[in-house]
Coordinates of C-alpha atoms and ligand atoms in Angstrom, one line a residue:
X1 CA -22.7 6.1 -4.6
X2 CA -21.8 9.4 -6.4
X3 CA -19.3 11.6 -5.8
X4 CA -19.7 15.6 -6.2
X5 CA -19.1 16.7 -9.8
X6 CA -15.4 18.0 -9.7
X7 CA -12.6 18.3 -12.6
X8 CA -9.8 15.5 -12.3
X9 CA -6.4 17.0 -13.5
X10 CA -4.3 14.1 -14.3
X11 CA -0.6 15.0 -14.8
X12 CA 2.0 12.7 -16.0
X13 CA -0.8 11.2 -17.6
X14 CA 1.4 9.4 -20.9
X15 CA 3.4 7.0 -17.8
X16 CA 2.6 3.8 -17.1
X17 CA 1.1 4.2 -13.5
X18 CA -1.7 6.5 -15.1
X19 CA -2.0 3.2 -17.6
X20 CA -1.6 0.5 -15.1
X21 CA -3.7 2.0 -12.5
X22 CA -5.6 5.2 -12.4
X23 CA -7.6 4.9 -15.9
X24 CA -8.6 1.6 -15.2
X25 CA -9.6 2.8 -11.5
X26 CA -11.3 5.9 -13.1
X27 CA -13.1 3.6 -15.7
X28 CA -14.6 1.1 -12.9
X29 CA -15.9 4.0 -11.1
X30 CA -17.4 5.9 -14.5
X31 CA -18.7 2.0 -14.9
X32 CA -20.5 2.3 -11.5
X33 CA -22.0 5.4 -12.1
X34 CA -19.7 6.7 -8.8
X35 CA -18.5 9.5 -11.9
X36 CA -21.1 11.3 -13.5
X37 CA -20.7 12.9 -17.1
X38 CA -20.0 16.1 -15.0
X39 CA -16.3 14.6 -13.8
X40 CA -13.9 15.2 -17.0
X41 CA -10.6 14.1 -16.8
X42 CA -7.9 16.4 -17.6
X43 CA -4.6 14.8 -18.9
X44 CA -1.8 16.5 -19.2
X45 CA 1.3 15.4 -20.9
X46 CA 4.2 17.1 -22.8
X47 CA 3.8 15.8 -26.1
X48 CA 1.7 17.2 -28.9
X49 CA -0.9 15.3 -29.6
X50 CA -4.7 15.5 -30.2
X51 CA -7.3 13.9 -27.5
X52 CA -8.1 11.4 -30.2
X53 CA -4.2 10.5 -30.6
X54 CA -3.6 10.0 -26.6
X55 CA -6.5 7.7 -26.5
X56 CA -5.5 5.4 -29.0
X57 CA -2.0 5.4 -27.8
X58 CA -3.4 4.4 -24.3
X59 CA -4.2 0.7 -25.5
X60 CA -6.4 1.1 -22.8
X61 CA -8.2 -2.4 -23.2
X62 CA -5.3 -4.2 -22.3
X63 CA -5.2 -3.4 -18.8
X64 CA -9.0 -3.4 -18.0
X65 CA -9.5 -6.7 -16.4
X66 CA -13.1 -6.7 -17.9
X67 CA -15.2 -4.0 -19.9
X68 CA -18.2 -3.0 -21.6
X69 CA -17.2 -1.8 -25.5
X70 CA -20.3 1.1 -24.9
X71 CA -18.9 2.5 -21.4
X72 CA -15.6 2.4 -22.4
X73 CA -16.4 4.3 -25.9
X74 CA -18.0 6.8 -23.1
X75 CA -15.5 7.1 -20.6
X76 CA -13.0 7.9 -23.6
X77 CA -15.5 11.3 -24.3
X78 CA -14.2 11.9 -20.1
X79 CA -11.0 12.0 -21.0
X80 CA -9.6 15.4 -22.4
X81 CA -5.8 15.8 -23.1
X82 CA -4.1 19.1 -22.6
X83 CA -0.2 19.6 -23.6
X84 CA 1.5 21.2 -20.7
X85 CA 5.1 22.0 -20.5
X86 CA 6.0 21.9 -16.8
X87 CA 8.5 24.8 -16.8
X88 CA 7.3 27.0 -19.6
X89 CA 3.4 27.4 -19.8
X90 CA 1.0 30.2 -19.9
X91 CA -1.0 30.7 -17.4
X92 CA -3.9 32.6 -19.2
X93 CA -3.9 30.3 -22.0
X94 CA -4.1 27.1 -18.9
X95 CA -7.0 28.6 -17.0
X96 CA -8.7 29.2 -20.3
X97 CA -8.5 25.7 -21.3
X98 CA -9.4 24.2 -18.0
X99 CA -12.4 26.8 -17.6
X100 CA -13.6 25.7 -21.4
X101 CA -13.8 22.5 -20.2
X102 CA -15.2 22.5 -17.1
X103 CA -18.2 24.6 -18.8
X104 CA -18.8 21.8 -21.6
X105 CA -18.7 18.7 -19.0
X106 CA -20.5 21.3 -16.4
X107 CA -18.4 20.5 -14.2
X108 CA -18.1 23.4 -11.8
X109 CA -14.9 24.7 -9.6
X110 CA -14.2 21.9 -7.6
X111 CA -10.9 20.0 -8.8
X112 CA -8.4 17.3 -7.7
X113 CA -5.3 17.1 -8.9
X114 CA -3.1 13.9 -9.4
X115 CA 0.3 13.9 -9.5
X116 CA 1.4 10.6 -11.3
X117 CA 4.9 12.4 -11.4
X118 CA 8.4 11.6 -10.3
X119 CA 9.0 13.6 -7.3
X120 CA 12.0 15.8 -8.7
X121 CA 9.2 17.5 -10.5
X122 CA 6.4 17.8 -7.8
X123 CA 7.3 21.1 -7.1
X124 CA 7.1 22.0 -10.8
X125 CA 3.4 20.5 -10.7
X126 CA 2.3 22.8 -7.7
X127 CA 3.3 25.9 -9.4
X128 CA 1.1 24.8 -12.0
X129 CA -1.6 24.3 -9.2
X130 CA -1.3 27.1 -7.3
X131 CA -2.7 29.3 -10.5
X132 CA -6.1 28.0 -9.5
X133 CA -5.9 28.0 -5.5
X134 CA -8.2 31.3 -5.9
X135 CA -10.7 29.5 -7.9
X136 CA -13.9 28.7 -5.9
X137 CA -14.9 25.3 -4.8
X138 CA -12.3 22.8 -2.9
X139 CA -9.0 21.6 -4.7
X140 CA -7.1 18.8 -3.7
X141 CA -3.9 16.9 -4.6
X142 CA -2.5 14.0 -4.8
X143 CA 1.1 12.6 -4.3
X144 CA 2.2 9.7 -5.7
X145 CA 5.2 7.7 -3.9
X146 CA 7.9 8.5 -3.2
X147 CA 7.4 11.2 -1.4
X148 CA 11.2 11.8 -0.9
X149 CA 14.5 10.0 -1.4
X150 CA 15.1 10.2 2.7
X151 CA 14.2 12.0 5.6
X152 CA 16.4 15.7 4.5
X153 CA 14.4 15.5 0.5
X154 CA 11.0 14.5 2.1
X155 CA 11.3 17.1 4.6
X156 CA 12.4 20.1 1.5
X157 CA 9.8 19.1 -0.7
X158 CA 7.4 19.4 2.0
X159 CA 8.3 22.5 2.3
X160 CA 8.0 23.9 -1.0
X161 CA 4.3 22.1 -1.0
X162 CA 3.2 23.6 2.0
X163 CA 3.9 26.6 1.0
X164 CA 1.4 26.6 -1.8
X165 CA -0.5 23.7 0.0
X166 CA -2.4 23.6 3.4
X167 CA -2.0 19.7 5.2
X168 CA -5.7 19.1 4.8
X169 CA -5.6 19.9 0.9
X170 CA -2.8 16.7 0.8
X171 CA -3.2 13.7 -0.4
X172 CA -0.1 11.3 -0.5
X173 CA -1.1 7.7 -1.9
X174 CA 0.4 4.5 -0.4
X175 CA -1.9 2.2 -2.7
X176 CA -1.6 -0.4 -0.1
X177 CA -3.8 1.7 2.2
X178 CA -6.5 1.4 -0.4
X179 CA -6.8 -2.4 -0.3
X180 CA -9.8 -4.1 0.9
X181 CA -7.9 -6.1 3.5
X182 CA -5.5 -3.3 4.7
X183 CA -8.7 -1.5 5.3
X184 CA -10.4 -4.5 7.6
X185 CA -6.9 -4.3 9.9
X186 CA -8.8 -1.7 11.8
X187 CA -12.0 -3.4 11.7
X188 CA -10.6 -6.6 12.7
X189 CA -8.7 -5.0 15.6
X190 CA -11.4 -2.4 17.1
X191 CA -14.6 -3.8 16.1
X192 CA -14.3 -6.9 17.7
X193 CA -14.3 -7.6 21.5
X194 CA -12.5 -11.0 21.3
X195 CA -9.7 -9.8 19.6
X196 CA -9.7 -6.1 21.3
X197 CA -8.4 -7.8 24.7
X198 CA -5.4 -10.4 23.5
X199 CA -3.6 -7.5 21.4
X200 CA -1.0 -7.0 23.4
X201 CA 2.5 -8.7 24.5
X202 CA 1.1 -11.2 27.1
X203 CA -0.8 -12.6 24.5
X204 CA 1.0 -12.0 21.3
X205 CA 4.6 -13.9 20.4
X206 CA 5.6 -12.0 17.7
X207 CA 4.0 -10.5 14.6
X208 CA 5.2 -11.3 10.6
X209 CA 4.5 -8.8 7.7
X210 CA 5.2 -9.9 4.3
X211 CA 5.0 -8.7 1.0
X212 CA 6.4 -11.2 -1.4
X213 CA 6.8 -10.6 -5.5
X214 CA 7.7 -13.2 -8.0
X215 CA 8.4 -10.1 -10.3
X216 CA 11.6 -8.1 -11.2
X217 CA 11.9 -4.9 -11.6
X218 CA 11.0 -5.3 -15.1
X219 CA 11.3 -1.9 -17.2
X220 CA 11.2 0.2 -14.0
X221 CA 15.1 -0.3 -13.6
X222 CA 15.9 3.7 -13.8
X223 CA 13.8 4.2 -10.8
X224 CA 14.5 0.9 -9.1
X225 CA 17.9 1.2 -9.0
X226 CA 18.2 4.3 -7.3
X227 CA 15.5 3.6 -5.3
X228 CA 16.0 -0.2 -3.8
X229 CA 13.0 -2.4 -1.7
X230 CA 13.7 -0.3 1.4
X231 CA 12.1 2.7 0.2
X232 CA 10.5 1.1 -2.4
X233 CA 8.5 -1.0 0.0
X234 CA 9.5 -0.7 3.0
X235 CA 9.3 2.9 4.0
X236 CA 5.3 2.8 3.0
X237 CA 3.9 0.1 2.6
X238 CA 5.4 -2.1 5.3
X239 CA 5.7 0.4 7.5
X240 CA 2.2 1.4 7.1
X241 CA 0.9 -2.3 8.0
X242 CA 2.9 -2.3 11.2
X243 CA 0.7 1.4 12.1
X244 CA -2.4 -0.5 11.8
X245 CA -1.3 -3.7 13.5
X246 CA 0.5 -1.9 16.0
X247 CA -1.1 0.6 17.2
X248 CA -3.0 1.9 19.9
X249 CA -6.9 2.2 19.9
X250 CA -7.6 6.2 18.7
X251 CA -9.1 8.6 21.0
X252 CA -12.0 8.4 18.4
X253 CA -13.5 6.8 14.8
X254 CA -12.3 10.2 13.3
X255 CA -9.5 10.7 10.6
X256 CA -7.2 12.8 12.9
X257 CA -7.4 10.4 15.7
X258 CA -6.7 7.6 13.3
X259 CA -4.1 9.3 12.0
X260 CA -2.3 10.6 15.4
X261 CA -2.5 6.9 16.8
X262 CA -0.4 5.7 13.6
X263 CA 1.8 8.5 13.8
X264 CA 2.5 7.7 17.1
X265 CA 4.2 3.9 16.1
X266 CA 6.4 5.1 13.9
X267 CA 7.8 7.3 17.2
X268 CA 8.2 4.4 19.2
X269 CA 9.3 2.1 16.4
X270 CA 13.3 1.3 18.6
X271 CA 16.4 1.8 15.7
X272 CA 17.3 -1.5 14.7
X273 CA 20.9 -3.2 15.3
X274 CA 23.1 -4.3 12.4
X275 CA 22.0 -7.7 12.9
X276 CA 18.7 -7.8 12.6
X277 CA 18.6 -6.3 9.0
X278 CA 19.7 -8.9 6.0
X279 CA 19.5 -7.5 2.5
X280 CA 19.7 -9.5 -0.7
X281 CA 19.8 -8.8 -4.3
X282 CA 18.6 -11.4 -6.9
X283 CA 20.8 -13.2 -9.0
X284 CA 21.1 -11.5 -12.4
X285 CA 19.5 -8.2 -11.3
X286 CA 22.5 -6.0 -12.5
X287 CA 22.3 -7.4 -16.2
X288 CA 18.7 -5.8 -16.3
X289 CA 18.1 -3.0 -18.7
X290 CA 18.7 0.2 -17.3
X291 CA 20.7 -1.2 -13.8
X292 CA 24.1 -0.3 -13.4
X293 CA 26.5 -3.3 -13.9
X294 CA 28.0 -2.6 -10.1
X295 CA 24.8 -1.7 -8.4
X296 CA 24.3 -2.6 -4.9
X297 CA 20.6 -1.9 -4.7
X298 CA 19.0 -4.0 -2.4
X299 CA 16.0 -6.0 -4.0
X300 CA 15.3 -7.8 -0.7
X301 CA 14.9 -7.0 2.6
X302 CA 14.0 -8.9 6.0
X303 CA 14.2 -7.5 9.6
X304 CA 12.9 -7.3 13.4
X305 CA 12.1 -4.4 14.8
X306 CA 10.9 -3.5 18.1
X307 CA 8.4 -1.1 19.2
X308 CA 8.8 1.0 22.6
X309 CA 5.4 1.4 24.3
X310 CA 4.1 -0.7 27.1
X311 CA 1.8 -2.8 24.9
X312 CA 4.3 -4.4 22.5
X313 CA 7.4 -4.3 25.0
X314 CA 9.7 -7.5 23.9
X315 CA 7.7 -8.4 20.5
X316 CA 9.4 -8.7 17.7
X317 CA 8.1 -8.0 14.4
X318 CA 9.5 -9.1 11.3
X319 CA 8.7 -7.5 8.1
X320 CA 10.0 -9.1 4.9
X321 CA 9.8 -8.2 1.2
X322 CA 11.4 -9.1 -1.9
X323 CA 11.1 -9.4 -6.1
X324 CA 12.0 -12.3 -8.0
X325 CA 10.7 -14.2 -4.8
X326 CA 9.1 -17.6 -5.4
X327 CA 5.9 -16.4 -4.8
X328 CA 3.5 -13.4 -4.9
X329 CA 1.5 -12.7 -1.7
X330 CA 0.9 -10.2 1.1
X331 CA -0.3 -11.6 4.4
X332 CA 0.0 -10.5 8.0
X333 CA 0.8 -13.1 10.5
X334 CA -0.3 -13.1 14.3
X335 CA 1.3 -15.7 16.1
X336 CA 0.0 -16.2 19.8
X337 CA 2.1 -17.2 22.9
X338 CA 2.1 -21.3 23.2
X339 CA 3.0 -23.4 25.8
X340 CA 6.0 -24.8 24.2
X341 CA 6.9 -27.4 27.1
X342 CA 3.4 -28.6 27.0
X343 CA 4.3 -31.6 24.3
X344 CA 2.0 -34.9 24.7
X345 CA 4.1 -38.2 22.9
X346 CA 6.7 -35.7 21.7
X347 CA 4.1 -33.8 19.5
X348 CA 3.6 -30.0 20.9
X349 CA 0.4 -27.8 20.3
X350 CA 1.0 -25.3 17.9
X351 CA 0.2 -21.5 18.3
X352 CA -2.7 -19.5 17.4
X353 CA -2.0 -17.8 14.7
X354 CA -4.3 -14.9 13.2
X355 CA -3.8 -15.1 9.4
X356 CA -4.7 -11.3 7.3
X357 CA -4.4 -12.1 3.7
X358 CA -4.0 -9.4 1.7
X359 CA -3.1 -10.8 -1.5
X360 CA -4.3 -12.9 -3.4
X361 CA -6.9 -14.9 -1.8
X362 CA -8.0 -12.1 0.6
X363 CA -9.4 -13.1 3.8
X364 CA -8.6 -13.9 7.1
X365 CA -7.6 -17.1 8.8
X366 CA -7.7 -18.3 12.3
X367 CA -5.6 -21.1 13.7
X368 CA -6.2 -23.0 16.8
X369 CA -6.0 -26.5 17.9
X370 CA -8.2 -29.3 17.8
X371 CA -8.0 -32.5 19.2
X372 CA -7.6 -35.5 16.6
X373 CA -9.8 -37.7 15.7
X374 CA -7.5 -40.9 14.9
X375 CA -4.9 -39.8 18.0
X376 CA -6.9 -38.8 21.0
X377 CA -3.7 -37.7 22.4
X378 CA -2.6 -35.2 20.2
X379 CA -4.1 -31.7 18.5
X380 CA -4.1 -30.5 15.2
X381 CA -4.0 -26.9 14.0
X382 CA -6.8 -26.1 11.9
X383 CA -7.4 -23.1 10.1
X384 CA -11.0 -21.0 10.3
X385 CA -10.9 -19.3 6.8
X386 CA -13.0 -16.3 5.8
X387 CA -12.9 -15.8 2.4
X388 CA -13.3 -12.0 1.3
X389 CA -14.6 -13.1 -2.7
X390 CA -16.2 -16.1 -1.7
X391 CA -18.7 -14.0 0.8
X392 CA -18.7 -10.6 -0.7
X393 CA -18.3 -11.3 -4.3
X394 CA -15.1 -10.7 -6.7
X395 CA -16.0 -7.2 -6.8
X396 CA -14.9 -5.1 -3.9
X397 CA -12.6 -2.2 -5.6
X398 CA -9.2 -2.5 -6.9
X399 CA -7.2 -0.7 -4.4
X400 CA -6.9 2.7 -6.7
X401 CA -10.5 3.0 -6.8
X402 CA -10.4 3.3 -3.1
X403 CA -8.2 5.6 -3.0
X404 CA -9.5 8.0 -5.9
X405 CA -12.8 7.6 -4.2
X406 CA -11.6 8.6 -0.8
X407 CA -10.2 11.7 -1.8
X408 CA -13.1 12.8 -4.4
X409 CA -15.0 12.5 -0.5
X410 CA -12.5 14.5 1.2
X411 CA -11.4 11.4 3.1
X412 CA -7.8 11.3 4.6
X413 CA -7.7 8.6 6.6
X414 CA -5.8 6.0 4.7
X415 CA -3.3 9.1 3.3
X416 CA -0.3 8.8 5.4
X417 CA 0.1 12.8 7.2
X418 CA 3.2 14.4 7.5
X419 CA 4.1 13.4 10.7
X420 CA 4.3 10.2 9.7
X421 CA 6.4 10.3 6.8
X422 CA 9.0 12.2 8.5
X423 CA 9.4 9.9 11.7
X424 CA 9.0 6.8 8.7
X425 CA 12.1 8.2 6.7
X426 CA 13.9 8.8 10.7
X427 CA 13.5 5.3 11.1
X428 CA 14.9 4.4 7.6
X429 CA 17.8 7.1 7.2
X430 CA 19.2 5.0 10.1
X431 CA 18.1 1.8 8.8
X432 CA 20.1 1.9 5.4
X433 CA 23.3 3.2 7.8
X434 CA 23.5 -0.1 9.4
X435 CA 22.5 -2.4 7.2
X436 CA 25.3 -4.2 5.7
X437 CA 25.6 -4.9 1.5
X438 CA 22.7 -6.8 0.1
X439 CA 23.4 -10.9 -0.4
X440 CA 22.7 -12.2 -3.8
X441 CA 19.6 -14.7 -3.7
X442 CA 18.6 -17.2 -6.4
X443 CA 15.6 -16.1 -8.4
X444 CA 12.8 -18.0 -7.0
X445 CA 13.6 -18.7 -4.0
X446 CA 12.4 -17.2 -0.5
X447 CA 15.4 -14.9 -0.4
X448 CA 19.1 -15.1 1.0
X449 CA 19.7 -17.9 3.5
X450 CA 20.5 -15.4 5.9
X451 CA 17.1 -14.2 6.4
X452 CA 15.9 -17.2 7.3
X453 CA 18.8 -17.6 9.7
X454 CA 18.3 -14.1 11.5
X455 CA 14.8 -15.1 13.0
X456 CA 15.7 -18.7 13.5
X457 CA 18.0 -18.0 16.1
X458 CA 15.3 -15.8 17.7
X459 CA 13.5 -19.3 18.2
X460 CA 10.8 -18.3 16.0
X461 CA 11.0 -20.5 12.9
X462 CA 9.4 -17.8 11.0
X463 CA 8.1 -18.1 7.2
X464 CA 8.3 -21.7 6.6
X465 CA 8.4 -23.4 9.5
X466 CA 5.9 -24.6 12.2
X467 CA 3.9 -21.6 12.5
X468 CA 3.7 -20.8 8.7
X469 CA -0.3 -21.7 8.1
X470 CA 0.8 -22.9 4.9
X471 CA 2.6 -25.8 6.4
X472 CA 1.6 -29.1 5.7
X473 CA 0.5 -29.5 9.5
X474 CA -2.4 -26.6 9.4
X475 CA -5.5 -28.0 7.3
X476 CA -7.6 -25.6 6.1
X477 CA -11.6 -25.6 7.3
X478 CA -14.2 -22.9 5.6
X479 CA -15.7 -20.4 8.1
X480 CA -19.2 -20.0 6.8
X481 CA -21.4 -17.2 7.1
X482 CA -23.1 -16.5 10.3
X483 CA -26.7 -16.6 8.5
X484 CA -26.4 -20.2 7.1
X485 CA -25.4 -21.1 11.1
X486 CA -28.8 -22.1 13.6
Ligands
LIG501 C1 4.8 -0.3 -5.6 C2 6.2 -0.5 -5.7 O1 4.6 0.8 -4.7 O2 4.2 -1.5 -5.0 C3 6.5 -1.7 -6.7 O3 6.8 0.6 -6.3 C4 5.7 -2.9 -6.2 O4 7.9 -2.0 -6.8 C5 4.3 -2.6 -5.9 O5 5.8 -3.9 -7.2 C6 3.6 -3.7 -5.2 O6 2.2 -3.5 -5.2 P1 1.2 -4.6 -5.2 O7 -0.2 -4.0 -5.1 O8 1.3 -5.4 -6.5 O9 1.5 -5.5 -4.1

């Protein structure tokens, strides 16, 4: 696949996202031949320095998980760095530079800008922008989180956007929205009949989302702090998983459709009740550079939520994340209705459970029950496991190339719209007024007792107990593919 030749303008391009995540996305796709010679990348950063001197000081190599010397030495003649003072540049001088180098790559007038930025200066950014809304050929830019501090900041610097900006010409990134298995949800959901007609609340018990990081907040503490896992985590990217899990089938396949049924969660989504929120903090987080020594940011969180539409009436959903947690995964757990009386010799059948793996170990598991082989009398849970890597190969794209690649195709599905991020921060603006002060949590463990607690005393012995597939009850079984089947 390759994408139209278009200029990528790259600011905040000296910070460690652009590092972490966007070069190495930008190299795999220049790898790929998905960008052509005729796709420079424009970084622009505030220091003085020479295109030679920013490449060197990128140290690149380090976060490419694998590379060829000969590409790379390539992609590094893509990469053109342009010193740009936010609040004091000249606009003739800008264009010239831009237009010079869209000439020598041949590049044309098409161009996508990416905002690697902290929001406070988004609005500086699109100034920038808007001197080349008249140019011909399409422009598009992109947002990177957060968009907004809570519902009043996301809804002024929407404002001052749109008034440079049309919707369709936005592109705000939730990264999770760009991995492989956050994009089969969908797929999973509307592209198969046997699980299009259980996905409701006669069939369904309740629903788990969990993202789970063994990190800290390492050298991000000045953002962190202010910040916390609630809108760190919880405004996008677990509140994004429960739109695609949640939501109803879309009036069509098309990218407004899909984005009005996920919209429309996030209205129903009921406020939640003091007590169904816990909140930790891990042990040792306010000695980290850069935190203050009485901070109460929140490095955990764990509730149930409800959602008001006649489909998921009365099923919970409990959405968990954490840092310094004892392990790192993603997964999305669908845990059917079971007969709970129905218990033969005192051992009970255990309940379906759809398993969506997001991280690492991608897949998708099925649980069911199957009847033992040494005890006639009793069932155990097995789990049908689709491997993503094992059947497609470890190379399905990291999730920034999905994203970059959606937008260099004018593809806004997986961008969250406005609508969304406004009834999102609703929901969180009166989520952080009840919640109570975060609980302090060992390092390595699975979070504050609490937590645990909470969803306990719903009956569900969520996360490590019976229905966790990674109990010691649920043996794992290989799905294979279908062709190897007679
Ligand atoms: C980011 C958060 O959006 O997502 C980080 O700001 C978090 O705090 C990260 O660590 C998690 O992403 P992933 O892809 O590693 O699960």
């Amino acid at each position: 696949m390759i994408v139209e030749k278009h200029m990528l303008v790259l600011f905040g391009s000296t910070g460690d996202l652009t590092r972490r995540k966007i070069l190495p996305a930008l190299y795999s796709l220049f790898e790929k031949g998905t960008l052509t010679r005729q796709c420079p990348i424009v970084c622009f950063g505030r220091q003085e320095l020479t295109t030679e001197e920013f490449v060197k000081g990128l140290d690149l190599e380090k976060y490419l998980k694998k590379y060829d010397q000969e590409i790379l030495l390539r992609f590094f003649r893509q990469l053109q760095y342009v010193r740009l003072d936010l609040r004091n540049f000249d606009s003739a001088t800008l264009k010239q530079q831009l237009h010079r180098i869209a000439t020598a790559y041949q590049a044309g007038a098409n161009k996508l800008f990416y905002l690697a930025l902290p929001p406070g200066v988004f609005g500086q950014a699109v100034n920038v922008i808007q001197q080349f809304v008249d140019d011909d050929g399409w422009y598009r830019v992109v947002f990177e989180k957060p968009f907004g501090q809570d519902r009043q900041s996301a809804q002024k610097l929407n404002d001052e956007i749109r008034k440079v900006l049309d919707e369709e010409q936005i592109y705000r990134v939730d990264h999770y929205l760009g991995k492989e298995l956050v994009q089969n949800i969908f797929t999973l959901r509307f592209h198969n009949e046997i699980f299009k007609w259980v996905w409701h609340k006669d069939a369904i018990d309740h629903v788990q989302i969990i993202a789970s990081e063994s990190l800290g907040v390492e050298d991000r503490a000045g953002y962190y702090d202010k910040s916390g896992a609630v809108r760190d985590m919880v405004q996008n990217h677990l509140l994004q998983l429960l739109s695609l899990v949640a939501m109803e089938p879309p009036s069509g396949y098309d990218e407004q459709s899909i984005r009005d049924a996920t919209g429309k969660v996030m209205q129903k989504l009921r406020p939640v009740k003091k007590d169904d929120v816990v909140l930790g903090q891990y042990e040792g987080y306010v000695d980290a550079k850069g935190v203050d020594p009485h901070s109460t940011t929140e490095t955990f969180a764990a509730f149930r939520v409800f959602i008001d539409s006649p489909r998921w009436q009365g099923v919970p959903f409990y959405l968990k994340t954490g840092k310094k947690l004892n392990e790192r995964y993603a997964d999305i757990k669908v845990v059917f209705k079971h007969d709970r009386e129905l218990c033969r010799q005192g051992d009970c059948d255990q309940p379906n459970v759809i398993v969506i793996r997001i991280q690492p170990d991608d897949g998708i598991g099925i649980a069911f029950n199957v009847r033992s082989p040494e005890n006639e009398s009793i069932t155990e849970s097995v789990l049908m496991d689709f491997c993503h890597h094992c059947y497609f190969g470890p190379n399905t794209p990291e999730a920034y190339e999905s994203i970059l690649v959606n937008v260099m195709q004018g593809e806004a599905t997986v961008f969250p719209r406005w609508d969304w991020i406004d009834a999102s921060w609703t929901f969180i603006d009166q989520f952080l007024v009840v919640a109570e002060q975060p609980l302090l949590y060992t390092k390595g463990s699975t979070g504050p007792v609490e937590s645990n607690e909470l969803l306990i005393q719903d009956g569900r012995n969520w996360l490590h107990g019976e229905m966790s597939p990674e109990s010691s009850k649920l043996k794992r079984s290989v799905l294979r593919p279908l062709s190897v089947l007679r």
